[in-house]
Tab-separated table of C-alpha atoms in Angstrom:
chain	number	residue	atom	x	y	z
A	1	MET	CA	231.228	118.797	-97.135
A	2	PHE	CA	234.569	120.509	-97.682
A	3	PRO	CA	237.321	118.380	-96.043
A	4	ARG	CA	239.132	119.963	-93.129
A	5	LYS	CA	242.423	118.306	-94.014
A	6	LEU	CA	244.056	117.029	-97.166
A	7	HIS	CA	245.922	113.744	-97.594
A	8	VAL	CA	249.263	114.728	-99.167
A	9	CYS	CA	251.316	111.518	-99.007
A	10	ASP	CA	252.176	108.339	-97.117
A	11	ALA	CA	255.510	108.045	-95.335
A	12	PHE	CA	256.626	104.570	-94.209
A	13	GLY	CA	253.005	103.504	-94.494
A	14	ILE	CA	251.750	106.389	-92.323
A	15	PRO	CA	249.247	108.805	-93.929
A	16	VAL	CA	250.352	112.454	-93.774
A	17	TYR	CA	247.600	115.097	-93.771
A	18	LEU	CA	247.687	118.849	-94.216
A	19	ASP	CA	245.187	120.750	-92.090
A	20	PHE	CA	243.829	123.787	-93.914
A	21	SER	CA	244.895	126.016	-91.005
A	22	PHE	CA	248.387	125.507	-92.406
A	23	ILE	CA	247.449	128.046	-95.077
A	24	VAL	CA	247.568	130.708	-92.342
A	25	LEU	CA	251.146	129.663	-91.665
A	26	LEU	CA	251.991	130.045	-95.357
A	27	VAL	CA	250.571	133.580	-95.305
A	28	ILE	CA	252.605	134.482	-92.198
A	29	PHE	CA	255.797	133.237	-93.835
A	30	MET	CA	255.177	135.146	-97.041
A	31	THR	CA	254.422	138.297	-95.024
A	32	ASP	CA	257.472	137.917	-92.803
A	33	PHE	CA	259.948	137.382	-95.636
A	34	GLY	CA	258.387	139.880	-98.038
A	35	SER	CA	258.800	137.485	-100.945
A	36	PHE	CA	256.360	134.891	-102.230
A	37	THR	CA	259.188	132.647	-103.460
A	38	TYR	CA	261.202	132.709	-100.241
A	39	GLY	CA	258.132	132.624	-98.011
A	40	LEU	CA	256.682	129.593	-99.761
A	41	SER	CA	260.076	127.844	-99.867
A	42	PHE	CA	260.655	128.343	-96.144
A	43	ALA	CA	257.101	127.275	-95.292
A	44	LEU	CA	257.510	124.075	-97.314
A	45	ALA	CA	260.892	123.480	-95.659
A	46	LEU	CA	259.143	123.818	-92.298
A	47	ALA	CA	256.432	121.344	-93.374
A	48	VAL	CA	259.038	118.773	-94.432
A	49	SER	CA	261.044	119.323	-91.244
A	50	VAL	CA	258.024	118.911	-88.971
A	51	THR	CA	256.937	115.785	-90.868
A	52	LEU	CA	260.371	114.213	-90.383
A	53	HIS	CA	260.314	115.259	-86.713
A	54	GLU	CA	256.976	113.469	-86.272
A	55	LEU	CA	258.244	110.430	-88.161
A	56	GLY	CA	261.041	110.222	-85.600
A	57	HIS	CA	258.402	109.780	-82.898
A	58	ALA	CA	256.203	107.495	-84.985
A	59	LEU	CA	258.912	105.081	-86.151
A	60	THR	CA	260.434	104.833	-82.669
A	61	ALA	CA	257.011	104.056	-81.188
A	62	ARG	CA	256.456	101.496	-83.966
A	63	ALA	CA	259.700	99.766	-83.006
A	64	PHE	CA	258.190	99.243	-79.533
A	65	GLY	CA	254.953	97.874	-80.980
A	66	TYR	CA	252.844	101.060	-80.923
A	67	PRO	CA	251.605	101.951	-84.429
A	68	THR	CA	250.706	105.441	-85.637
A	69	ARG	CA	247.335	106.210	-87.223
A	70	ASP	CA	248.460	109.338	-89.096
A	71	ILE	CA	250.468	112.569	-89.002
A	72	THR	CA	248.761	115.947	-89.391
A	73	LEU	CA	250.430	119.295	-90.102
A	74	SER	CA	248.533	122.376	-88.959
A	75	LEU	CA	248.993	126.005	-87.979
A	76	LEU	CA	250.486	124.870	-84.663
A	77	GLY	CA	252.865	122.372	-86.199
A	78	GLY	CA	252.728	118.587	-86.362
A	79	CYS	CA	250.914	115.850	-84.498
A	80	ALA	CA	251.532	112.116	-84.755
A	81	SER	CA	248.374	110.218	-83.750
A	82	LEU	CA	249.594	107.083	-82.008
A	83	ILE	CA	246.978	104.385	-81.545
A	84	SER	CA	248.474	103.750	-78.115
A	85	LEU	CA	251.221	105.564	-76.212
A	86	PRO	CA	254.313	103.677	-74.974
A	87	ARG	CA	253.636	102.439	-71.454
A	88	LYS	CA	257.143	101.875	-70.128
A	89	ALA	CA	259.073	104.938	-68.935
A	90	TRP	CA	262.168	104.181	-71.020
A	91	GLN	CA	260.034	103.675	-74.132
A	92	GLU	CA	258.294	107.006	-73.568
A	93	PHE	CA	261.691	108.664	-73.038
A	94	LEU	CA	263.154	107.325	-76.296
A	95	THR	CA	259.984	108.071	-78.272
A	96	ALA	CA	259.940	111.661	-77.005
A	97	VAL	CA	263.675	112.184	-77.632
A	98	ALA	CA	263.485	110.809	-81.179
A	99	GLY	CA	261.699	113.858	-82.638
A	100	PRO	CA	264.193	116.501	-81.447
A	101	ALA	CA	267.048	114.136	-82.368
A	102	VAL	CA	265.792	114.064	-85.972
A	103	SER	CA	265.512	117.872	-85.986
A	104	PHE	CA	269.085	118.288	-84.724
A	105	LEU	CA	270.317	115.770	-87.314
A	106	LEU	CA	268.562	117.685	-90.110
A	107	SER	CA	270.065	120.935	-88.846
A	108	GLY	CA	273.539	119.407	-88.935
A	109	LEU	CA	273.053	117.961	-92.417
A	110	CYS	CA	271.887	121.299	-93.833
A	111	TRP	CA	274.805	123.103	-92.222
A	112	ALA	CA	277.267	120.491	-93.515
A	113	ALA	CA	275.830	120.915	-97.019
A	114	LEU	CA	276.468	124.653	-96.790
A	115	LEU	CA	280.056	124.128	-95.647
A	116	PHE	CA	281.176	121.300	-97.903
A	117	LEU	CA	279.082	121.417	-101.084
A	118	PRO	CA	279.847	123.898	-103.889
A	119	ILE	CA	276.503	125.709	-103.758
A	120	GLU	CA	276.473	128.796	-105.980
A	121	ASN	CA	272.716	129.373	-106.134
A	122	HIS	CA	271.766	131.972	-103.489
A	123	TRP	CA	268.206	130.655	-103.215
A	124	VAL	CA	269.416	127.113	-102.424
A	125	ALA	CA	271.975	128.457	-99.947
A	126	ASN	CA	269.355	130.570	-98.181
A	127	VAL	CA	266.897	127.668	-97.934
A	128	LEU	CA	269.625	125.408	-96.514
A	129	TYR	CA	270.701	128.050	-94.000
A	130	TYR	CA	267.142	128.726	-92.912
A	131	SER	CA	266.393	124.998	-92.672
A	132	SER	CA	269.456	124.484	-90.493
A	133	MET	CA	268.485	127.280	-88.092
A	134	MET	CA	264.809	126.298	-88.129
A	135	ASN	CA	265.492	122.653	-87.239
A	136	LEU	CA	267.879	123.724	-84.509
A	137	MET	CA	265.143	125.895	-82.972
A	138	LEU	CA	262.499	123.242	-83.599
A	139	GLY	CA	264.476	120.619	-81.727
A	140	GLY	CA	265.392	123.006	-78.919
A	141	PHE	CA	261.866	124.360	-78.451
A	142	ASN	CA	260.396	120.881	-78.241
A	143	LEU	CA	262.821	119.989	-75.442
A	144	LEU	CA	261.387	122.734	-73.221
A	145	PRO	CA	259.251	121.288	-70.385
A	146	GLY	CA	255.851	122.274	-71.777
A	147	PHE	CA	254.023	118.993	-71.185
A	148	PRO	CA	252.743	117.342	-73.315
A	149	MET	CA	255.508	118.628	-75.594
A	150	ASP	CA	258.537	116.381	-76.013
A	151	GLY	CA	260.439	117.958	-73.121
A	152	GLY	CA	257.446	117.503	-70.840
A	153	ARG	CA	257.194	113.830	-71.800
A	154	ILE	CA	260.902	113.383	-71.122
A	155	PHE	CA	260.379	115.011	-67.706
A	156	ARG	CA	257.483	112.651	-66.958
A	157	SER	CA	259.402	109.570	-68.041
A	158	ILE	CA	262.232	110.484	-65.647
A	159	ALA	CA	259.806	111.353	-62.817
A	160	ARG	CA	258.209	107.919	-63.192
A	161	ALA	CA	261.410	106.417	-61.799
A	162	PHE	CA	260.494	107.972	-58.443
A	163	THR	CA	256.690	107.897	-58.333
A	164	SER	CA	253.541	106.597	-60.010
A	165	ARG	CA	252.512	107.485	-63.577
A	166	ALA	CA	249.627	109.658	-62.333
A	167	LYS	CA	251.809	111.637	-59.906
A	168	ALA	CA	254.560	112.009	-62.504
A	169	THR	CA	251.958	113.293	-64.976
A	170	TYR	CA	250.677	115.800	-62.400
A	171	ALA	CA	254.203	117.102	-61.783
A	172	ALA	CA	254.817	117.379	-65.546
A	173	MET	CA	251.486	119.194	-65.958
A	174	ILE	CA	252.344	121.784	-63.277
A	175	VAL	CA	255.774	122.457	-64.784
A	176	GLY	CA	254.143	122.638	-68.212
A	177	ARG	CA	251.557	125.165	-67.021
A	178	VAL	CA	254.268	127.422	-65.624
A	179	PHE	CA	255.954	127.253	-69.013
A	180	ALA	CA	252.605	127.925	-70.743
A	181	VAL	CA	252.075	131.109	-68.711
A	182	LEU	CA	255.548	132.383	-69.593
A	183	LEU	CA	255.018	131.519	-73.262
A	184	GLY	CA	251.638	133.256	-73.265
A	185	LEU	CA	253.125	136.403	-71.726
A	186	ARG	CA	255.856	136.367	-74.333
A	187	GLY	CA	253.192	136.058	-77.014
A	188	LEU	CA	251.305	139.066	-75.644
A	189	HIS	CA	254.512	141.098	-75.588
A	190	SER	CA	255.187	140.108	-79.201
A	191	ILE	CA	251.686	141.188	-80.266
A	192	PHE	CA	252.005	144.597	-78.617
A	193	THR	CA	255.448	145.165	-80.132
A	194	GLY	CA	254.379	144.227	-83.654
A	195	GLY	CA	255.593	140.625	-83.828
A	196	ALA	CA	253.824	138.340	-86.304
A	197	TRP	CA	254.156	135.158	-84.225
A	198	GLY	CA	252.657	136.338	-80.939
A	199	PHE	CA	249.206	134.851	-81.429
A	200	ILE	CA	250.718	131.457	-82.347
A	201	SER	CA	252.688	131.507	-79.080
A	202	ILE	CA	249.445	132.179	-77.196
A	203	MET	CA	247.666	129.329	-79.002
A	204	ILE	CA	250.511	126.926	-78.190
A	205	ALA	CA	250.419	128.082	-74.554
A	206	TRP	CA	246.671	127.395	-74.394
A	207	MET	CA	247.188	123.973	-75.979
A	208	ILE	CA	249.819	123.095	-73.360
A	209	TRP	CA	247.547	124.283	-70.516
A	210	ARG	CA	244.541	122.316	-71.818
A	211	GLU	CA	246.184	119.109	-73.029
A	212	GLY	CA	248.369	118.718	-69.942
A	213	TRP	CA	245.226	118.596	-67.787
A	214	ARG	CA	243.568	116.100	-70.132
A	215	GLU	CA	246.598	113.817	-69.991
A	216	TYR	CA	246.594	114.010	-66.193
A	217	GLN	CA	242.918	113.039	-66.129
A	218	MET	CA	243.683	110.044	-68.357
A	219	ALA	CA	246.584	108.978	-66.127
A	220	VAL	CA	244.317	109.129	-63.061
A	221	ALA	CA	241.631	107.157	-64.929
A	222	GLU	CA	244.162	104.493	-65.906
A	223	GLU	CA	245.301	104.183	-62.302
A	224	SER	CA	241.715	103.999	-61.027
A	225	TRP	CA	240.730	101.359	-63.598
A	226	GLY	CA	243.779	99.261	-62.860
A	227	GLY	CA	245.775	99.602	-66.051
A	228	TRP	CA	243.376	100.528	-68.821
A	229	ASP	CA	245.184	102.562	-71.466
A	230	PHE	CA	243.298	105.710	-72.529
A	231	SER	CA	245.948	106.914	-74.927
A	232	ALA	CA	246.196	108.667	-78.206
A	233	ARG	CA	248.179	111.376	-79.913
A	234	VAL	CA	251.793	112.138	-79.307
A	235	SER	CA	254.104	114.959	-80.269
A	236	PRO	CA	253.030	118.439	-79.915
A	237	PRO	CA	252.839	121.052	-82.391
A	238	PRO	CA	256.180	121.878	-82.831
A	239	TYR	CA	256.756	123.283	-82.691
A	240	GLY	CA	255.133	120.565	-80.954
A	241	GLY	CA	251.771	119.606	-78.913
A	242	ASP	CA	249.851	116.599	-78.131
A	243	SER	CA	246.154	116.084	-78.229
A	244	ASP	CA	244.206	113.008	-77.407
A	245	GLU	CA	241.812	110.739	-79.211
A	246	ALA	CA	240.810	108.198	-76.619
A	247	GLU	CA	241.244	104.549	-77.506
A	248	VAL	CA	240.900	102.103	-74.631
A	249	ARG	CA	243.163	99.120	-74.255
A	250	ARG	CA	244.015	96.730	-71.468
A	251	ARG	CA	247.738	96.439	-70.811
């Protein structure tokens, strides 16, 4: 059977896979920029940026004792599959913040290279400029409260200081669903006005709506079972979104 994803490398001992839906993203980039060379370069820059973003989550979680099974890049971005999610609120906060922090750092490094290095090649300069802007948007978008995106996880980790994990997850899910509706409407507007990214916005909105509910169900199950951990994947496509592969642990 034809594999659905391709193993491209290992990073810090974590397998990195490329889902074949990523090809659609390559096509969109090449269409948007009207040049195969620039489109492919920017798409590859996005792939590297998202991988490093996910590694920020994965290595932070590892530092707290929560290993990562793999990282997968797809049409909707990246997903780090953690074997178990951090249980303490401050650990979840730092793990969620780590991804956007890496993106902002990359943005700053690319911008600094443009300012201080003698770059005469226009192609290199354009890739650096695009990478800087892309990582800035990647980090900013992931901080929006679309649970289970990074911003939604940050919101939940803060809410857990005032209530239970299940109630904090419910609050994060509701805020995330409001965001998902707004994102979906924006996607529809983009489609009707000729934008190439509208359908991706709608898919991300649907992912947020669906996965937020699944995470709430898991939080309720954990509470009902007295601490069993039904956790799984962290870090949304980009552009972020989480999904879940249940693995049960007693904590």
